[in-house]
Tab-separated table of C-alpha atoms and ligand atoms in Angstrom:
chain	number	residue	atom	x	y	z
W	1	MET	CA	39.204	-22.388	-79.003
W	2	ASN	CA	37.791	-25.708	-77.954
W	3	ILE	CA	37.525	-25.814	-73.911
W	4	LEU	CA	37.829	-29.428	-71.948
W	5	THR	CA	37.357	-29.463	-68.410
W	6	PHE	CA	38.160	-32.429	-67.020
W	7	ARG	CA	37.356	-34.237	-63.502
W	8	THR	CA	40.588	-36.125	-62.885
W	9	ASN	CA	44.019	-35.530	-63.430
W	10	GLU	CA	44.188	-38.786	-64.906
W	11	GLU	CA	41.730	-37.711	-67.383
W	12	LEU	CA	43.391	-34.411	-68.260
W	13	ASN	CA	46.625	-35.994	-69.019
W	14	GLU	CA	45.286	-39.148	-70.782
W	15	ALA	CA	43.741	-36.697	-72.796
W	16	GLY	CA	46.826	-34.625	-73.550
W	17	ALA	CA	49.026	-37.415	-74.097
W	18	ASN	CA	46.311	-38.767	-76.812
W	19	ILE	CA	46.276	-35.287	-78.688
W	20	ILE	CA	49.934	-35.564	-78.985
W	21	THR	CA	50.910	-38.753	-79.076
W	22	SER	CA	48.098	-39.142	-82.028
W	23	LEU	CA	50.032	-35.918	-83.913
W	24	VAL	CA	53.071	-37.827	-84.198
W	25	GLN	CA	51.372	-41.079	-85.204
W	26	THR	CA	49.913	-39.683	-88.480
W	27	ASN	CA	52.816	-37.087	-88.807
W	28	PRO	CA	55.990	-38.999	-87.462
W	29	LYS	CA	58.154	-35.742	-88.011
W	30	ALA	CA	55.990	-33.395	-86.111
W	31	ILE	CA	57.711	-30.393	-84.829
W	32	ILE	CA	56.416	-30.040	-80.868
W	33	GLY	CA	56.884	-26.983	-78.634
W	34	LEU	CA	57.385	-28.000	-75.306
W	35	ALA	CA	56.527	-26.077	-71.535
W	36	THR	CA	58.273	-27.205	-68.389
W	37	GLY	CA	56.798	-25.772	-64.999
W	38	SER	CA	54.133	-28.562	-63.261
W	39	SER	CA	51.465	-27.929	-65.507
W	40	PRO	CA	52.952	-30.106	-68.356
W	41	ILE	CA	54.339	-32.985	-66.129
W	42	GLY	CA	51.473	-35.908	-66.182
W	43	ILE	CA	50.984	-35.526	-69.582
W	44	TYR	CA	54.295	-36.542	-70.289
W	45	GLU	CA	54.508	-39.242	-68.091
W	46	ASP	CA	51.268	-40.946	-70.468
W	47	ILE	CA	53.393	-39.877	-73.263
W	48	VAL	CA	55.924	-42.443	-72.451
W	49	LYS	CA	54.054	-44.976	-71.249
W	50	THR	CA	52.632	-45.105	-74.712
W	51	PHE	CA	55.937	-45.343	-75.833
W	52	ARG	CA	56.783	-47.811	-73.569
W	53	LYS	CA	54.055	-49.966	-75.016
W	54	GLY	CA	55.586	-49.411	-78.577
W	55	ALA	CA	52.535	-46.969	-79.930
W	56	VAL	CA	54.686	-44.046	-80.629
W	57	SER	CA	57.917	-43.588	-81.943
W	58	PHE	CA	59.854	-39.795	-81.746
W	59	ARG	CA	62.823	-40.851	-83.526
W	60	GLN	CA	61.938	-38.431	-86.215
W	61	VAL	CA	60.118	-35.787	-84.412
W	62	SER	CA	61.726	-32.430	-83.120
W	63	THR	CA	61.272	-30.297	-80.636
W	64	PHE	CA	61.304	-26.506	-79.359
W	65	ASN	CA	61.472	-25.990	-76.035
W	66	LEU	CA	59.571	-21.804	-74.941
W	67	ASP	CA	62.261	-20.747	-72.668
W	68	GLU	CA	65.482	-21.580	-70.277
W	69	TYR	CA	66.938	-19.904	-66.937
W	70	VAL	CA	69.603	-17.376	-68.005
W	71	GLY	CA	72.374	-18.816	-65.608
W	72	LEU	CA	71.727	-21.998	-64.457
W	73	PRO	CA	74.059	-24.679	-64.954
W	74	ILE	CA	72.570	-27.331	-67.311
W	75	ASP	CA	72.401	-29.762	-64.731
W	76	HIS	CA	70.731	-27.729	-61.906
W	77	PRO	CA	67.941	-29.728	-61.041
W	78	GLU	CA	65.925	-26.793	-62.130
W	79	SER	CA	66.830	-26.167	-64.928
W	80	TYR	CA	64.875	-26.523	-67.864
W	81	HIS	CA	67.425	-28.447	-69.598
W	82	ASN	CA	67.449	-30.937	-66.957
W	83	PHE	CA	63.446	-31.002	-66.315
W	84	MET	CA	63.083	-32.343	-70.287
W	85	GLN	CA	65.646	-34.584	-69.544
W	86	ARG	CA	64.201	-36.211	-66.017
W	87	HIS	CA	60.768	-35.761	-67.149
W	88	LEU	CA	60.383	-36.856	-70.841
W	89	PHE	CA	63.673	-36.631	-72.972
W	90	ASP	CA	65.600	-39.772	-71.095
W	91	HIS	CA	62.748	-42.003	-71.335
W	92	ILE	CA	61.652	-41.908	-75.110
W	93	ASP	CA	63.541	-42.111	-78.004
W	94	VAL	CA	63.493	-38.694	-79.646
W	95	PRO	CA	67.695	-37.846	-80.963
W	96	ALA	CA	69.304	-35.376	-78.990
W	97	SER	CA	70.291	-33.232	-82.263
W	98	GLN	CA	66.492	-32.668	-83.031
W	99	ILE	CA	65.921	-31.406	-79.750
W	100	ASN	CA	66.117	-27.443	-78.785
W	101	ILE	CA	66.028	-25.458	-75.567
W	102	PRO	CA	67.422	-21.850	-75.455
W	103	ASP	CA	70.797	-21.761	-73.721
W	104	GLY	CA	70.971	-19.362	-70.900
W	105	ASN	CA	74.606	-20.279	-70.190
W	106	ALA	CA	75.436	-18.398	-74.175
W	107	GLY	CA	78.563	-16.347	-74.079
W	108	SER	CA	76.534	-13.940	-75.934
W	109	LEU	CA	72.844	-14.324	-75.140
W	110	THR	CA	71.621	-11.731	-77.888
W	111	GLU	CA	73.486	-14.319	-80.132
W	112	GLU	CA	71.929	-17.067	-78.718
W	113	CYS	CA	68.595	-15.329	-79.266
W	114	ALA	CA	69.394	-15.073	-83.118
W	115	ARG	CA	70.107	-18.463	-83.383
W	116	TYR	CA	67.314	-19.547	-81.873
W	117	ASN	CA	65.487	-17.500	-84.276
W	118	ARG	CA	66.687	-19.192	-86.751
W	119	LYS	CA	66.435	-22.804	-86.016
W	120	LEU	CA	62.705	-21.503	-85.487
W	121	ASP	CA	62.253	-19.955	-88.800
W	122	ASP	CA	64.233	-23.150	-90.507
W	123	ALA	CA	61.677	-24.954	-89.091
W	124	LYS	CA	58.605	-22.973	-90.751
W	125	GLN	CA	56.104	-24.079	-88.182
W	126	ILE	CA	55.484	-25.900	-84.814
W	127	ASP	CA	52.435	-28.325	-85.460
W	128	LEU	CA	51.502	-28.676	-81.998
W	129	GLN	CA	53.106	-26.250	-79.105
W	130	ILE	CA	52.166	-26.907	-75.379
W	131	LEU	CA	51.850	-23.942	-73.438
W	132	GLY	CA	51.352	-23.265	-69.177
W	133	ILE	CA	50.113	-19.886	-67.755
W	134	GLY	CA	51.295	-17.427	-65.021
W	135	HIS	CA	49.200	-16.407	-62.470
W	136	ASN	CA	50.174	-13.060	-64.005
W	137	GLY	CA	48.860	-14.208	-67.433
W	138	HIS	CA	52.621	-14.859	-68.902
W	139	ILE	CA	52.772	-18.008	-71.897
W	140	GLY	CA	56.769	-18.939	-72.040
W	141	PHE	CA	58.292	-16.635	-69.707
W	142	ASN	CA	56.742	-13.157	-71.873
W	143	GLU	CA	55.599	-11.246	-68.824
W	144	PRO	CA	53.169	-8.900	-68.825
W	145	SER	CA	54.365	-5.600	-70.445
W	146	HIS	CA	52.748	-2.892	-72.278
W	147	ALA	CA	54.636	-4.246	-75.407
W	148	LEU	CA	55.857	-8.035	-76.227
W	149	LEU	CA	58.152	-9.167	-78.662
W	150	SER	CA	57.922	-11.403	-81.229
W	151	GLY	CA	61.045	-13.464	-81.215
W	152	THR	CA	63.324	-15.179	-78.796
W	153	HIS	CA	64.565	-12.236	-76.364
W	154	ILE	CA	65.826	-12.180	-72.690
W	155	VAL	CA	63.050	-11.038	-70.513
W	156	GLU	CA	63.909	-10.008	-66.607
W	157	LEU	CA	61.321	-11.924	-64.302
W	158	LYS	CA	58.779	-10.523	-62.403
W	159	ALA	CA	58.680	-10.947	-58.913
W	160	GLU	CA	55.346	-12.791	-59.183
W	161	THR	CA	57.090	-15.091	-61.601
W	162	ARG	CA	60.001	-16.053	-59.300
W	163	GLU	CA	57.535	-16.344	-56.083
W	164	ALA	CA	55.683	-18.592	-57.897
W	165	ASN	CA	58.868	-20.336	-59.027
W	166	ALA	CA	60.510	-20.299	-55.646
W	167	ARG	CA	59.135	-23.510	-54.533
W	168	PHE	CA	61.249	-25.734	-56.664
W	169	PHE	CA	64.085	-23.471	-55.316
W	170	ASP	CA	65.702	-23.566	-51.822
W	171	SER	CA	65.256	-19.794	-51.486
W	172	ILE	CA	63.749	-17.001	-54.083
W	173	ASP	CA	67.290	-15.409	-53.509
W	174	ASP	CA	68.210	-19.022	-55.981
W	175	VAL	CA	65.755	-18.272	-58.019
W	176	PRO	CA	67.325	-16.458	-61.632
W	177	THR	CA	66.326	-13.271	-62.102
W	178	HIS	CA	66.289	-13.721	-66.152
W	179	ALA	CA	65.409	-15.789	-68.814
W	180	LEU	CA	65.383	-16.764	-72.291
W	181	THR	CA	61.832	-17.175	-73.966
W	182	MET	CA	60.519	-17.491	-77.108
W	183	GLY	CA	58.374	-14.759	-78.195
W	184	VAL	CA	54.946	-14.261	-78.420
W	185	GLY	CA	55.060	-14.621	-82.363
W	186	ALA	CA	56.350	-17.462	-82.752
W	187	ILE	CA	54.245	-18.954	-79.884
W	188	LEU	CA	51.058	-17.237	-82.021
W	189	LYS	CA	52.994	-18.951	-85.699
W	190	ALA	CA	52.027	-22.725	-83.625
W	191	LYS	CA	49.029	-24.782	-86.153
W	192	THR	CA	47.733	-25.624	-82.837
W	193	ILE	CA	48.155	-24.809	-79.148
W	194	LEU	CA	47.413	-27.073	-76.125
W	195	LEU	CA	46.960	-24.634	-73.142
W	196	VAL	CA	47.013	-26.785	-70.237
W	197	VAL	CA	45.809	-25.462	-66.784
W	198	ARG	CA	45.463	-27.041	-63.484
W	199	GLY	CA	44.162	-25.850	-60.144
W	200	GLU	CA	41.839	-23.411	-58.077
W	201	SER	CA	44.984	-20.519	-58.392
W	202	LYS	CA	44.549	-20.456	-61.803
W	203	ALA	CA	40.896	-20.162	-62.233
W	204	GLU	CA	40.582	-16.892	-62.620
W	205	ILE	CA	43.966	-16.167	-64.783
W	206	VAL	CA	42.797	-18.787	-67.507
W	207	HIS	CA	39.142	-17.386	-67.521
W	208	ARG	CA	40.056	-13.383	-67.818
W	209	ALA	CA	42.503	-14.566	-70.361
W	210	LEU	CA	40.407	-16.703	-72.682
W	211	THR	CA	36.963	-14.587	-72.265
W	212	GLY	CA	38.125	-11.034	-70.874
W	213	PRO	CA	39.953	-8.383	-73.259
W	214	ILE	CA	42.971	-8.925	-75.262
W	215	SER	CA	45.886	-6.891	-74.031
W	216	THR	CA	49.800	-7.223	-73.493
W	217	GLU	CA	48.904	-6.579	-70.252
W	218	CYS	CA	47.339	-10.482	-70.225
W	219	PRO	CA	49.974	-11.931	-72.683
W	220	ALA	CA	47.971	-15.295	-72.822
W	221	SER	CA	44.825	-13.133	-74.064
W	222	LEU	CA	46.256	-13.081	-77.209
W	223	LEU	CA	45.861	-16.559	-78.132
W	224	GLN	CA	42.170	-15.814	-78.276
W	225	THR	CA	43.343	-14.545	-82.067
W	226	HIS	CA	44.764	-18.020	-82.841
W	227	SER	CA	42.140	-20.181	-84.830
W	228	ASN	CA	43.195	-23.535	-83.100
W	229	VAL	CA	43.468	-23.647	-79.665
W	230	VAL	CA	42.915	-26.520	-77.113
W	231	VAL	CA	42.456	-25.644	-73.754
W	232	LEU	CA	42.558	-28.818	-70.963
W	233	LEU	CA	41.563	-27.543	-67.570
W	234	ASP	CA	41.049	-29.542	-64.510
W	235	ALA	CA	37.794	-29.256	-61.951
W	236	GLU	CA	39.394	-26.590	-60.118
W	237	ALA	CA	40.656	-24.857	-62.831
W	238	GLY	CA	37.911	-24.641	-64.906
W	239	ARG	CA	35.769	-23.635	-61.751
W	240	LEU	CA	34.660	-20.154	-63.830
W	241	PHE	CA	33.765	-21.351	-67.300
W	242	ALA	CA	30.908	-23.825	-65.861
W	243	GLU	CA	29.231	-20.884	-64.114
O	301	F6R	C1	57.007	-22.795	-68.752
O	301	F6R	C2	56.831	-21.761	-69.107
O	301	F6R	C3	55.894	-21.622	-68.471
O	301	F6R	C4	54.647	-22.039	-67.466
O	301	F6R	C5	54.013	-21.335	-66.462
O	301	F6R	C6	53.077	-21.935	-65.688
O	301	F6R	O1	57.813	-23.867	-69.928
O	301	F6R	O2	56.969	-21.284	-69.994
O	301	F6R	O3	55.086	-20.182	-68.817
O	301	F6R	O4	53.965	-22.929	-67.890
O	301	F6R	O5	54.849	-20.596	-65.243
O	301	F6R	O6	54.023	-22.923	-64.716
O	301	F6R	P1	53.209	-24.323	-64.094
O	301	F6R	O7	52.746	-24.887	-64.865
O	301	F6R	O8	54.716	-24.542	-63.266
O	301	F6R	O9	52.039	-23.464	-62.894
């Protein structure tokens, strides 16, 4: 595991964006797994800057998002479809037909999970999967549990996850109770995993996940079993690694 700590968010963003744009420069048909949430936003902004300079094209890239809320209209400002358009897809040249995000409004959510799994299977392997980590150790929306699922599935969000995400909504009651998420099997199948963690409030969980016992009660701890994980931490999130 390659754990890198950055003094500033600007340096972290630049390093993260470089990893992704370099991948696409060397492999224009790269398959990239994307995350939402606050952690990757600065990296997406730097990717857009590089794209605007004409240094990279995403025309042949395919993307797979980790997750989506159930029942939130696609045009809701906090839907992950909307988030991705706003922060990345509206500003780069990836064709809409090559973008994959689970549909949390599908008539049959079970069939939607099966469809997403088929798409992932057809893609064979994600070249680079971006991840954030929840305060409870979740990755994607794979919440702590006595067992974890490998494939895309419906998940009931833990109270602490809804509380953490309430900052994006008018009130906690507006935060959806369920989501669709890629499973840990698909995440761990990626060739490279890029975990991005920022802020003091994540210092303990990221340290425990990457150095503590491997357990389904801390889904991010399973990253210890992967042979190619790059971790980008800001100084606050990386505090316990420096000790
Ligand atoms: C987002 C996702 C989540 C977030 C995690 C951290 O697609 O899958 O696992 O990465 O909740 O969220 P932030 O970055 O907002 O702290």
